PDB file of C-alpha atoms and ligand atoms in Angstrom:
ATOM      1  CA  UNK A 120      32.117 194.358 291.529  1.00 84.00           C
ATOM      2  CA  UNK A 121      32.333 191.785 294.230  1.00 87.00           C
ATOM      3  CA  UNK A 122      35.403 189.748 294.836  1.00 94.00           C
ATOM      4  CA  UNK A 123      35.306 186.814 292.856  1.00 98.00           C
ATOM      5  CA  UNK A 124      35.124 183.574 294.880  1.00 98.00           C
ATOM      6  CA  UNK A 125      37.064 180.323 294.587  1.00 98.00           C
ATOM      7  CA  UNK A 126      36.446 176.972 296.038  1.00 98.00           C
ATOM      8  CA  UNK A 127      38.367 173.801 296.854  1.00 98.00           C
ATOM      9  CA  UNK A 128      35.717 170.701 297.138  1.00 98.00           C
ATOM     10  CA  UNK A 129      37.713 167.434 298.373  1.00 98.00           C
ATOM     11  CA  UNK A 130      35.955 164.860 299.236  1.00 97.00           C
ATOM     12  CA  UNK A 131      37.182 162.560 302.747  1.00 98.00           C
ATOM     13  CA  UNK A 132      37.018 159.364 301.458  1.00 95.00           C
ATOM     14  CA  UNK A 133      40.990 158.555 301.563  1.00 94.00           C
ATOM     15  CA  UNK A 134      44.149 160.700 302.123  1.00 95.00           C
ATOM     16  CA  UNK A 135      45.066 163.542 299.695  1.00 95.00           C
ATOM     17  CA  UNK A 136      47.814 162.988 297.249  1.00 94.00           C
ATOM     18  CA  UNK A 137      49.630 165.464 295.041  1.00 94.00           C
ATOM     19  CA  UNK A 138      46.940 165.911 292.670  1.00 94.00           C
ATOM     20  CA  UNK A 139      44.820 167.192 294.962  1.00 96.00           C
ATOM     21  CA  UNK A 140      47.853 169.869 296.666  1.00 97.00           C
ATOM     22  CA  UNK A 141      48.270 171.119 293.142  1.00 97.00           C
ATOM     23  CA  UNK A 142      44.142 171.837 292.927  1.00 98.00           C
ATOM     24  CA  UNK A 143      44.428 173.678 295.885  1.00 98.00           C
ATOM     25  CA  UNK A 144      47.615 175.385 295.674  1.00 98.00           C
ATOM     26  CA  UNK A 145      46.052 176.560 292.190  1.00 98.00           C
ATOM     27  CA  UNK A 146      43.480 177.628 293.620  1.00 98.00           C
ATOM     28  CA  UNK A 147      44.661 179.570 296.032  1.00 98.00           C
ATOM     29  CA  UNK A 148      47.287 181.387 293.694  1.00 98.00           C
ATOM     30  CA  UNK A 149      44.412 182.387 291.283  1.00 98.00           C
ATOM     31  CA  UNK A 150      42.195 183.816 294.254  1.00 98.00           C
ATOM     32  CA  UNK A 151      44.978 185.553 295.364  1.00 97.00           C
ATOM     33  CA  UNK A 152      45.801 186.763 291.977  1.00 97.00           C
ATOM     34  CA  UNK A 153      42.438 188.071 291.878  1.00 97.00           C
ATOM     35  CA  UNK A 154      41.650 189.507 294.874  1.00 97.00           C
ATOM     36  CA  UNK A 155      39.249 187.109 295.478  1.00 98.00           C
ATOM     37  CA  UNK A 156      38.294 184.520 298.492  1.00 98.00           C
ATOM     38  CA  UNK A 157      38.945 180.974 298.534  1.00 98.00           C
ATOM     39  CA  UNK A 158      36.428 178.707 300.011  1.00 98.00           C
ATOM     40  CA  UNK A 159      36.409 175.029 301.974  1.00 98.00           C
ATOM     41  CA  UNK A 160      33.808 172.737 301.180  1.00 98.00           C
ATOM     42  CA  UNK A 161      34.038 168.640 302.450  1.00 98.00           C
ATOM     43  CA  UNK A 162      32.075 166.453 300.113  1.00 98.00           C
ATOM     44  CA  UNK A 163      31.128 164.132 302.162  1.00 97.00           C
ATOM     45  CA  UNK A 164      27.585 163.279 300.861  1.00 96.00           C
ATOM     46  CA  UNK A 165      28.561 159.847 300.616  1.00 93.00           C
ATOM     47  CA  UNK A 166      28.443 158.290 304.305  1.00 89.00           C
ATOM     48  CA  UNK A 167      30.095 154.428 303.238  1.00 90.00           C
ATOM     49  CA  UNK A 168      33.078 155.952 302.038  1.00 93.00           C
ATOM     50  CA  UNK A 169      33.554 159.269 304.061  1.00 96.00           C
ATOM     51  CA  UNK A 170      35.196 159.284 307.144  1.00 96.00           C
ATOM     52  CA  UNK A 171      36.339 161.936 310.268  1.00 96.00           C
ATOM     53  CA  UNK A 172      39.670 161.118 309.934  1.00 96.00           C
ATOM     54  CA  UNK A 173      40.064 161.966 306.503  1.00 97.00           C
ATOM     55  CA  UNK A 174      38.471 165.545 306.972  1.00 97.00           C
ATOM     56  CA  UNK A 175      40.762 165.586 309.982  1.00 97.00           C
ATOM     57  CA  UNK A 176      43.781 164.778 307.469  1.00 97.00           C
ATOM     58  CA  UNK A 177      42.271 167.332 304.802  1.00 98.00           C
ATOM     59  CA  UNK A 178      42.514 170.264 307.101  1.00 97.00           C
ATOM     60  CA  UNK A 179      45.714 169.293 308.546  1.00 97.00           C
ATOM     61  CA  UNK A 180      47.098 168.968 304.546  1.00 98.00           C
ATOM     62  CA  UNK A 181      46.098 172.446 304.217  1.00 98.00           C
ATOM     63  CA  UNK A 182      47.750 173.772 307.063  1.00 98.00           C
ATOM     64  CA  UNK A 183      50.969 172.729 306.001  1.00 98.00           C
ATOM     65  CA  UNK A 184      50.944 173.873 302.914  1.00 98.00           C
ATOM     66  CA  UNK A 185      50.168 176.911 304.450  1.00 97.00           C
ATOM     67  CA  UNK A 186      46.754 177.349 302.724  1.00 98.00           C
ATOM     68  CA  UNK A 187      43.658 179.477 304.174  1.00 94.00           C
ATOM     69  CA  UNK A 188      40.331 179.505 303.653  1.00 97.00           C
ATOM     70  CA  UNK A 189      37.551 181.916 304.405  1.00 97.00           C
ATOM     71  CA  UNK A 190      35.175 180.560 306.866  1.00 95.00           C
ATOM     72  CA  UNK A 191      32.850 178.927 308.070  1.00 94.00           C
ATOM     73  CA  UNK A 192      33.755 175.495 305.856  1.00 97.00           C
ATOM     74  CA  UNK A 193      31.015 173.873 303.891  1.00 97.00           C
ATOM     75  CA  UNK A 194      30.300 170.358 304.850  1.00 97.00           C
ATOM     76  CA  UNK A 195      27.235 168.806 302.424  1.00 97.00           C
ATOM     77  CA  UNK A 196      26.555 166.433 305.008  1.00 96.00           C
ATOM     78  CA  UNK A 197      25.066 169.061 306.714  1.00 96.00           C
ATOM     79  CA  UNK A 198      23.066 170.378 304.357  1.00 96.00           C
ATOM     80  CA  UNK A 199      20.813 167.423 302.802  1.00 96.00           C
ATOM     81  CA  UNK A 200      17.459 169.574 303.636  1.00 95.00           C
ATOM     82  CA  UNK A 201      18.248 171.581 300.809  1.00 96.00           C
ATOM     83  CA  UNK A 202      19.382 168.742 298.382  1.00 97.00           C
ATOM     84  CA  UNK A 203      16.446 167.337 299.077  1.00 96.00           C
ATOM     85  CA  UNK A 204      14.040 170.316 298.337  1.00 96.00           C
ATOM     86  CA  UNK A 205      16.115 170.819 295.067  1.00 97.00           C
ATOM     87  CA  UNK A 206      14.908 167.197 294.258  1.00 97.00           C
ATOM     88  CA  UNK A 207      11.319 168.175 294.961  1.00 97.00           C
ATOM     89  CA  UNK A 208      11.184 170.989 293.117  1.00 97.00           C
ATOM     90  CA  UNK A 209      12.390 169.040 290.008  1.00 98.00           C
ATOM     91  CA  UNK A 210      10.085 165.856 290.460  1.00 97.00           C
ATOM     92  CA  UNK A 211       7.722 168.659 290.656  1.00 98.00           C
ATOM     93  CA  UNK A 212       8.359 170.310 287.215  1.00 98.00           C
ATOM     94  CA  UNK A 213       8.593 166.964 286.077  1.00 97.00           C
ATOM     95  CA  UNK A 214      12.164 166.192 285.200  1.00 98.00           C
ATOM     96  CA  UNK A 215      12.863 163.090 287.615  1.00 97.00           C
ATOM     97  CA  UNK A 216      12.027 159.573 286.905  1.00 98.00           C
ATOM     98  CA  UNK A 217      12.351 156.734 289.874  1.00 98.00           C
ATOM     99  CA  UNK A 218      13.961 153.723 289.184  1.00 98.00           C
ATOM    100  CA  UNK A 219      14.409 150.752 291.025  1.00 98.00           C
ATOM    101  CA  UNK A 220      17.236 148.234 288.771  1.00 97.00           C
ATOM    102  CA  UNK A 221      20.061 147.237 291.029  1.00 95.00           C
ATOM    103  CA  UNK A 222      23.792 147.096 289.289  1.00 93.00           C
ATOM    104  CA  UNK A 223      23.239 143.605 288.427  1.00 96.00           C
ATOM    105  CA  UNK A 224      19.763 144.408 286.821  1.00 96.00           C
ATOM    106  CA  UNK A 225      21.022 147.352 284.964  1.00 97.00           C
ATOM    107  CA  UNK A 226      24.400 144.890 283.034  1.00 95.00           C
ATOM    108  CA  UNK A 227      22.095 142.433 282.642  1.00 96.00           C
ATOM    109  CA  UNK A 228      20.008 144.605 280.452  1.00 96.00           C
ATOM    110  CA  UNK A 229      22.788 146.392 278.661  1.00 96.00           C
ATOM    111  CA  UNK A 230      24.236 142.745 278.102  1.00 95.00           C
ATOM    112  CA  UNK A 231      20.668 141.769 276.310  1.00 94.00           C
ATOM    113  CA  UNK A 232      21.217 145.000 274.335  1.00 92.00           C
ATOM    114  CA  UNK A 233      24.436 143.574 272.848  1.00 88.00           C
ATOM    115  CA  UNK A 234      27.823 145.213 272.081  1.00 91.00           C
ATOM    116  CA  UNK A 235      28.465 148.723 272.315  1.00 93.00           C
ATOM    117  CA  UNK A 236      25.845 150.190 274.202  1.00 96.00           C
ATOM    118  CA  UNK A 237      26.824 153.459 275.098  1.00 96.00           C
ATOM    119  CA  UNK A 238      28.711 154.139 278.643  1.00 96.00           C
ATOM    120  CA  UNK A 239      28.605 158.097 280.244  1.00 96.00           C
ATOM    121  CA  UNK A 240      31.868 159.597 280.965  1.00 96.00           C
ATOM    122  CA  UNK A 241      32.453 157.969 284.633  1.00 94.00           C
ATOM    123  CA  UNK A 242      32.089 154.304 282.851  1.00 94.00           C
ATOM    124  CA  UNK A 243      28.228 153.400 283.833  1.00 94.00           C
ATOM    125  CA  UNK A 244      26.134 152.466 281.186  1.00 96.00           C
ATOM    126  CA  UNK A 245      23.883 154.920 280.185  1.00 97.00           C
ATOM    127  CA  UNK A 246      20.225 154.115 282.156  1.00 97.00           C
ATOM    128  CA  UNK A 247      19.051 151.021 279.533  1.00 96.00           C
ATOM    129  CA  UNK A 248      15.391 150.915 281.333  1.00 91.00           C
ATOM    130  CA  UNK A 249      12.015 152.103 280.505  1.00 94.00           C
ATOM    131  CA  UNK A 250      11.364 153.207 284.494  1.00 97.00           C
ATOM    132  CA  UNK A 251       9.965 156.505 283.148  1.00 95.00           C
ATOM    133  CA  UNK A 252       6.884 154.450 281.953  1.00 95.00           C
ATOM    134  CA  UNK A 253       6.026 152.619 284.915  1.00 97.00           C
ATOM    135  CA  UNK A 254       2.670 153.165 286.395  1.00 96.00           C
ATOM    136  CA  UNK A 255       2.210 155.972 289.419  1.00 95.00           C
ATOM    137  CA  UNK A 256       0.642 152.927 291.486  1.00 97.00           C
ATOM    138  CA  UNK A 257       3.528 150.592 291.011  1.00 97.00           C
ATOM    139  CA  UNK A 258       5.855 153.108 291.647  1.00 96.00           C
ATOM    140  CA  UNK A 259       4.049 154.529 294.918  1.00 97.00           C
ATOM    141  CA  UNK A 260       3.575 150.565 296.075  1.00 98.00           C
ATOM    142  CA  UNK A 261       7.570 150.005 295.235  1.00 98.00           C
ATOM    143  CA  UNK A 262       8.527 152.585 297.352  1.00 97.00           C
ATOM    144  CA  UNK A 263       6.162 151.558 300.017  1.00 97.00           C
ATOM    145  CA  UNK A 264       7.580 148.336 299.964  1.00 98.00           C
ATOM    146  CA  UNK A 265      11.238 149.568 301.403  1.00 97.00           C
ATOM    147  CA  UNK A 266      12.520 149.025 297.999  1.00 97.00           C
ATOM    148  CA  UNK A 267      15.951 150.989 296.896  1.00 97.00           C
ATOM    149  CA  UNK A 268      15.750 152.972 294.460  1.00 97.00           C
ATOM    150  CA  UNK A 269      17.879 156.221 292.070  1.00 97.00           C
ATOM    151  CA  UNK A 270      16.267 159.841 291.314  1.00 98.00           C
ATOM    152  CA  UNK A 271      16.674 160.341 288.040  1.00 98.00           C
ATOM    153  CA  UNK A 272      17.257 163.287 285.598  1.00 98.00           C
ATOM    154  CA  UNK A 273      14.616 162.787 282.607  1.00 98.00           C
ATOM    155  CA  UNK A 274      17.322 163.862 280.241  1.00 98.00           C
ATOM    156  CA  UNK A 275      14.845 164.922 276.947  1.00 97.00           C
ATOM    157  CA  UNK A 276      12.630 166.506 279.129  1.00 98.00           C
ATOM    158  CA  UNK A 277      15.337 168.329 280.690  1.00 98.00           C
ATOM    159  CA  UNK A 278      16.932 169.455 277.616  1.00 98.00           C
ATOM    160  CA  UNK A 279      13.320 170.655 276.117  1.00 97.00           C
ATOM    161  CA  UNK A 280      13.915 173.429 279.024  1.00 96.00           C
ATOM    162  CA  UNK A 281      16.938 174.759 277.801  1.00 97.00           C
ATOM    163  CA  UNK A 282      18.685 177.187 275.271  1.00 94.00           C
ATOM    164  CA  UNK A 283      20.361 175.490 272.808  1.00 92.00           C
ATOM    165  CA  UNK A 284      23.792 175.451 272.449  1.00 95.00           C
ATOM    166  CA  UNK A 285      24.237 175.004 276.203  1.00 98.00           C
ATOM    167  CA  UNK A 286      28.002 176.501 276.481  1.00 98.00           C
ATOM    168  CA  UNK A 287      30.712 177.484 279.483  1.00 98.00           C
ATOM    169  CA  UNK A 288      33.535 179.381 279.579  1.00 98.00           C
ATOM    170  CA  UNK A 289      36.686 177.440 280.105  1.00 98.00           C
ATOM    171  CA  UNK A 290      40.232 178.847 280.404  1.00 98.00           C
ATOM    172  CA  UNK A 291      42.032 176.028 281.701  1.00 96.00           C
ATOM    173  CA  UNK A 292      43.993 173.391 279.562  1.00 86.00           C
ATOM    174  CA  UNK A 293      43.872 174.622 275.959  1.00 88.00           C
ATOM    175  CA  UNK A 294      43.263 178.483 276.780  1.00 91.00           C
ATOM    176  CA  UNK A 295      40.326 180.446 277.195  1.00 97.00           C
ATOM    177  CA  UNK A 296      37.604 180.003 275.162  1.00 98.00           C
ATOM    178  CA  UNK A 297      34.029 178.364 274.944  1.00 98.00           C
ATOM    179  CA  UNK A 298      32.897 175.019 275.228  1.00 98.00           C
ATOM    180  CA  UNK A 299      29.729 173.177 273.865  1.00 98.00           C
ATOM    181  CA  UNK A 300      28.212 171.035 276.736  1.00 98.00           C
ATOM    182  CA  UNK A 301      26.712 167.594 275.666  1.00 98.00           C
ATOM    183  CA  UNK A 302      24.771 166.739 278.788  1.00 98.00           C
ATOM    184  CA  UNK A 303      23.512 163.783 276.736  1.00 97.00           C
ATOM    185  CA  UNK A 304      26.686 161.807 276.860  1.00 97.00           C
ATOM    186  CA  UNK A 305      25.199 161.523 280.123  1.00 98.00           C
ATOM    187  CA  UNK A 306      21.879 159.513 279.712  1.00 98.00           C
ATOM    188  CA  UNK A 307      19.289 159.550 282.546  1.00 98.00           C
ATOM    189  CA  UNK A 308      21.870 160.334 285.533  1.00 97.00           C
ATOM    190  CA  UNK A 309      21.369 159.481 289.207  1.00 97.00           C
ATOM    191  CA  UNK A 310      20.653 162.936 291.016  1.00 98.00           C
ATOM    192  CA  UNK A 311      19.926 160.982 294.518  1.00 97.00           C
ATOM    193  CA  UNK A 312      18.665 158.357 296.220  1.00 95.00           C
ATOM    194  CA  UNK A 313      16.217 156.836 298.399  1.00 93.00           C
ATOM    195  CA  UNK A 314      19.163 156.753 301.497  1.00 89.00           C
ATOM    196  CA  UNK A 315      20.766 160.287 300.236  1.00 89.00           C
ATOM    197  CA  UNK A 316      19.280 162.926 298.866  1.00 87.00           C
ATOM    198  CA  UNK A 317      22.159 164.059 296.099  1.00 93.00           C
ATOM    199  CA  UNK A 318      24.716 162.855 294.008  1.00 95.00           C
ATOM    200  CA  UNK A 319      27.858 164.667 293.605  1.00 96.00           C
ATOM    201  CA  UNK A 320      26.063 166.516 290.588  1.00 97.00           C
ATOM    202  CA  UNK A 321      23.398 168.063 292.276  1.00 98.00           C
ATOM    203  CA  UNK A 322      24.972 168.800 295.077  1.00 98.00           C
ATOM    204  CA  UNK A 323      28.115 170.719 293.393  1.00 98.00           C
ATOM    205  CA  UNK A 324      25.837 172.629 291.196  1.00 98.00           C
ATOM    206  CA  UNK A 325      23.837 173.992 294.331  1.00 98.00           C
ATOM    207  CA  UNK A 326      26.564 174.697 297.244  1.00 98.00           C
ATOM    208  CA  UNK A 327      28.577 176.219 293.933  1.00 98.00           C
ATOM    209  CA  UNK A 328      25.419 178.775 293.756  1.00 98.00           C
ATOM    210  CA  UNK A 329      24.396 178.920 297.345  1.00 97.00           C
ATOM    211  CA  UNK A 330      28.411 179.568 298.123  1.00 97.00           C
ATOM    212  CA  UNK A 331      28.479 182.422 295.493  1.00 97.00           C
ATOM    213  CA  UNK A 332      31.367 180.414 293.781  1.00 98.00           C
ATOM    214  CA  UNK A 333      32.493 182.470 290.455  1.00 98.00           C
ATOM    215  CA  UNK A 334      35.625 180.554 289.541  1.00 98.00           C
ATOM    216  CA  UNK A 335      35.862 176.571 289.381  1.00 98.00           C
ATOM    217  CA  UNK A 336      39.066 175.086 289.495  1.00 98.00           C
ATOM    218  CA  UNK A 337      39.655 171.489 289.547  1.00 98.00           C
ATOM    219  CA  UNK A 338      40.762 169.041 287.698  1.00 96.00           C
ATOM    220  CA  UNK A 339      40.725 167.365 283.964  1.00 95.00           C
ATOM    221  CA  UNK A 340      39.196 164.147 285.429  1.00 95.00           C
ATOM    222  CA  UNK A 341      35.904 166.294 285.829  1.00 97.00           C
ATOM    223  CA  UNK A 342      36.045 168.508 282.864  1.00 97.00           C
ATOM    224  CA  UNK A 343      33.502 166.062 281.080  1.00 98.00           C
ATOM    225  CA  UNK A 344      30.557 166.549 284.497  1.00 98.00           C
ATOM    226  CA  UNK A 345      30.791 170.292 283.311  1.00 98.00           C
ATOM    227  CA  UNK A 346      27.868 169.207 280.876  1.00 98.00           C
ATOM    228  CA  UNK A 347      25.750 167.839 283.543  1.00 98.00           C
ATOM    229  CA  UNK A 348      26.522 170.981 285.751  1.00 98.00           C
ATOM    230  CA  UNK A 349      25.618 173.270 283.295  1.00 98.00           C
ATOM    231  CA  UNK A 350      22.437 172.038 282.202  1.00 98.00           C
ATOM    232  CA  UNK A 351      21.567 171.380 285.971  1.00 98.00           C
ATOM    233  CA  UNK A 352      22.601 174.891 286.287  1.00 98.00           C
ATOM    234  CA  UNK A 353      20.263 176.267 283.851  1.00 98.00           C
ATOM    235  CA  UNK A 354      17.319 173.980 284.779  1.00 98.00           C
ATOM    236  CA  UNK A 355      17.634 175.132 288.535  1.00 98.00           C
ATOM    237  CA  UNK A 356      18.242 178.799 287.664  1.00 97.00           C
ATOM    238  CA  UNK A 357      21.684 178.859 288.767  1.00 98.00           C
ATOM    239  CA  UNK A 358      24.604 181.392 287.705  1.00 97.00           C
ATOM    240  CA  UNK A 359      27.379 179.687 285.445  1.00 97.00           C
ATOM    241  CA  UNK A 360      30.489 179.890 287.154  1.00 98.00           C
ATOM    242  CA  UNK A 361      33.961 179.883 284.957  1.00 98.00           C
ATOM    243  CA  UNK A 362      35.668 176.590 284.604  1.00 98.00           C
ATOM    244  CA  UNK A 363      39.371 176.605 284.463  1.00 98.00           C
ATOM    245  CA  UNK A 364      40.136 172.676 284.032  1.00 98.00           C
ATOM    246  CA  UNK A 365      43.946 172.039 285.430  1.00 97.00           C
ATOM    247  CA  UNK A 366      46.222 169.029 284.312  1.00 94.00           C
ATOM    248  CA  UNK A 367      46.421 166.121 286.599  1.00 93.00           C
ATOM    249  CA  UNK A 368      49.540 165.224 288.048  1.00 92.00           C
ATOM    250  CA  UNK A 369      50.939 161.826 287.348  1.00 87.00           C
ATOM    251  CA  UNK A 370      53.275 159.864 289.387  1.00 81.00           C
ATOM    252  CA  UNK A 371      57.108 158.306 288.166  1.00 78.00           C
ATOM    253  CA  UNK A 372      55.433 156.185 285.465  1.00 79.00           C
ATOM    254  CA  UNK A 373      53.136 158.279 283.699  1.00 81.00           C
ATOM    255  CA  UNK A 374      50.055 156.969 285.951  1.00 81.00           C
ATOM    256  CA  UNK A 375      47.152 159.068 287.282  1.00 79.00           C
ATOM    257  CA  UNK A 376      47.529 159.634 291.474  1.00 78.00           C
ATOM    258  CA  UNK A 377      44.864 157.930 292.890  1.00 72.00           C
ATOM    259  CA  UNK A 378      43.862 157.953 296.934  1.00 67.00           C
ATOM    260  CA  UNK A 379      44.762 154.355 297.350  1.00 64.00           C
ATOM    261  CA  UNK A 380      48.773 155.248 296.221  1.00 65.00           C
ATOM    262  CA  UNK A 381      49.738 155.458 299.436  1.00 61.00           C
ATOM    263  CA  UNK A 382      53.765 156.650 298.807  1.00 63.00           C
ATOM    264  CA  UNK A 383      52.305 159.930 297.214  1.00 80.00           C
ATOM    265  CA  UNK A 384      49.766 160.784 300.044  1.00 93.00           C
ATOM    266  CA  UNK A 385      50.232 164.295 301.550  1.00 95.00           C
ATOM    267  CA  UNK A 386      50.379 163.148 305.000  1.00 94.00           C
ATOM    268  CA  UNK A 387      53.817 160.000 303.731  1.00 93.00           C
ATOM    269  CA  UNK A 388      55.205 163.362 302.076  1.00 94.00           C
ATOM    270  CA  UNK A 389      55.073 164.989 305.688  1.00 95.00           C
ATOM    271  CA  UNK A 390      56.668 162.335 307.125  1.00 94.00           C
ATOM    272  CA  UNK A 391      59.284 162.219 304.818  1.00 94.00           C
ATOM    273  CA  UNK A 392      60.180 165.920 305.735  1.00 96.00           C
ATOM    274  CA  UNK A 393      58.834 167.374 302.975  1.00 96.00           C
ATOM    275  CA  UNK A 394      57.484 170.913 302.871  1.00 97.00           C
ATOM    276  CA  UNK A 395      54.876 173.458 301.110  1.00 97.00           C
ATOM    277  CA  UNK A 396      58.146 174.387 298.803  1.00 98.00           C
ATOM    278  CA  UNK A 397      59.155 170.749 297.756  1.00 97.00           C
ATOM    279  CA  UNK A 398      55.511 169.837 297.211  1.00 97.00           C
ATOM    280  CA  UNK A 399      55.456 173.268 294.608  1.00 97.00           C
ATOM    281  CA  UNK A 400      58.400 172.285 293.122  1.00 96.00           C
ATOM    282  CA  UNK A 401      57.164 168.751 292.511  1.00 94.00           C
ATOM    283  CA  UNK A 402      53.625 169.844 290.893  1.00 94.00           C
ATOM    284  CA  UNK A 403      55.342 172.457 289.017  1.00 94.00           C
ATOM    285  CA  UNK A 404      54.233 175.738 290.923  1.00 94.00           C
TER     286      UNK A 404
HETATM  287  N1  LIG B  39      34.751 166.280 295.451  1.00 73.51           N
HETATM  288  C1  LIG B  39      35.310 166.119 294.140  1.00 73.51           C
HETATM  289  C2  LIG B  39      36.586 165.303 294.220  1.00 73.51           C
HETATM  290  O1  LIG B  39      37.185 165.198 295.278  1.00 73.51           O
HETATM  291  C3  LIG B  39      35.653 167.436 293.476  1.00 73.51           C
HETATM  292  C4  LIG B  39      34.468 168.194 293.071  1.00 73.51           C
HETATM  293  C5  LIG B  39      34.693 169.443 292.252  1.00 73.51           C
HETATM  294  O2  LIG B  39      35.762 170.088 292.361  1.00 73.51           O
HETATM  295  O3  LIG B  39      33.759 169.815 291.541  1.00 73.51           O
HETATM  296  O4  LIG B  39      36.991 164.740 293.228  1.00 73.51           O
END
């Protein structure tokens, strides 16, 4: 059997707080545990909010708290060729849809909807529009145009593909055991768009398969995407990894970390004199 392979996927849009040292001090106990390797990858799909210097902080973070990855690291920025062929190949099979409401376009027509219309797990409305109806010639003209527009997934056509129940294997918070996925708490979700070719979906699901990944580890706070993974993951013909979901760590009052609390960042900690030890002891490893 090969070595199983673990991965830990920050993203460099801020500094790294506690949260994010116990996901990858986690990580690299289990793969050690195992036997197994522990991969880098810097999601940095997103070029407004990325920046060097927080990759530059990432891999400096690591270092201190003495953690190694196998190389060469993973950076998606690189890599949008083959987000972008995924995306063909599923407009292809016909299970993308182009739409072209703005923020402001989309509340406006969940406002008209009235109360309660239903929100996916990150908070956005789920897609209100009819987009999937709108003529080829409008569409091609749109585009033509310069106008911005989302990829994305047809959800009922998408889960017409697929087994029914759609399950992973989870052994994080709660134990081992199975999970139903409900990729339809999702609605019609962005896979890309017209200035990048992936959203954080699409692009986990493939460098997870194209990096031979066998364990995920990560947080709580993403424990509801697994539904969108797996049914991406099924669509595409992708293996299904294990998910072991991890607590977050909060801060003095109970709070979620979040990159913009500055006292917890790795690098303040550093500065404080803290080391690897104190920051174990403080997550609880
Ligand atoms: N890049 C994501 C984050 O920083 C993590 C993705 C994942 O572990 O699947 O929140």
């Amino acid at each position: 059997m090969p070595p199983p392979v673990f991965r830990f996927a920050p993203s460099p849009n801020g500094y790294l707080h506690l949260g994010h040292a116990y996901s990858a001090l986690l990580n690299y106990d289990m793969a050690r545990e195992a036997g197994g390797k522990l991969l880098l990858r810097i999601e940095d799909i997103d070029p407004t909010r990325c920046r060097p210097e927080y990759e530059q902080a990432i891999r400096q973070d690591m270092e201190w708290l003495g953690i190694l990855f196998e190389r060469p690291v993973r950076r998606q920025s690189e890599h949008f060729s083959e987000y972008r062929a995924a995306l063909e190949w599923l407009g292809n099979e016909g299970l993308l849809f182009t739409s072209f409401e703005s923020r402001a376009e989309i509340a406006a027509l969940v406002a008209a909807r009235g109360p309660g219309w239903p929100r996916d797990p990150d908070g956005s409305p789920i897609y209100p529009g009819n987009a999937k109806e709108m003529p080829e010639f409008e569409r091609v003209q749109r585009i033509g145009r310069g106008e911005p527009y989302a990829l994305r997934l047809d959800l009922q056509a998408a889960l017409k593909r697929v087994k029914q129940p759609l399950i992973w294997h989870e052994t994080g918070e709660g134990g081992a055991r199975d999970i139903e996925a409900h990729p339809e708490q999702w609605g019609d979700v962005i896979l890309g768009r017209k200035e990048t070719p992936a959203s954080y979906h699409l692009a986990c699901v493939l460098d997870d398969a194209l990096q031979g990944v066998t364990h995920i580890v990560r947080g709580m706070d993403l424990y509801e995407s697994t539904s969108i993974h797996r049914l991406l993951q099924e669509i595409l013909g992708l293996p299904a990894p294990v998910y072991h979901h991890h607590k977050l760590v909060l801060d003095e009052d109970g709070k979620k970390l979040a990159k913009r609390t500055r006292s917890t960042t790795l690098r303040d900690l550093r500065a404080q004199g803290w080391n690897a030890k104190d920051v174990r002891k403080r997550v609880g490893l």
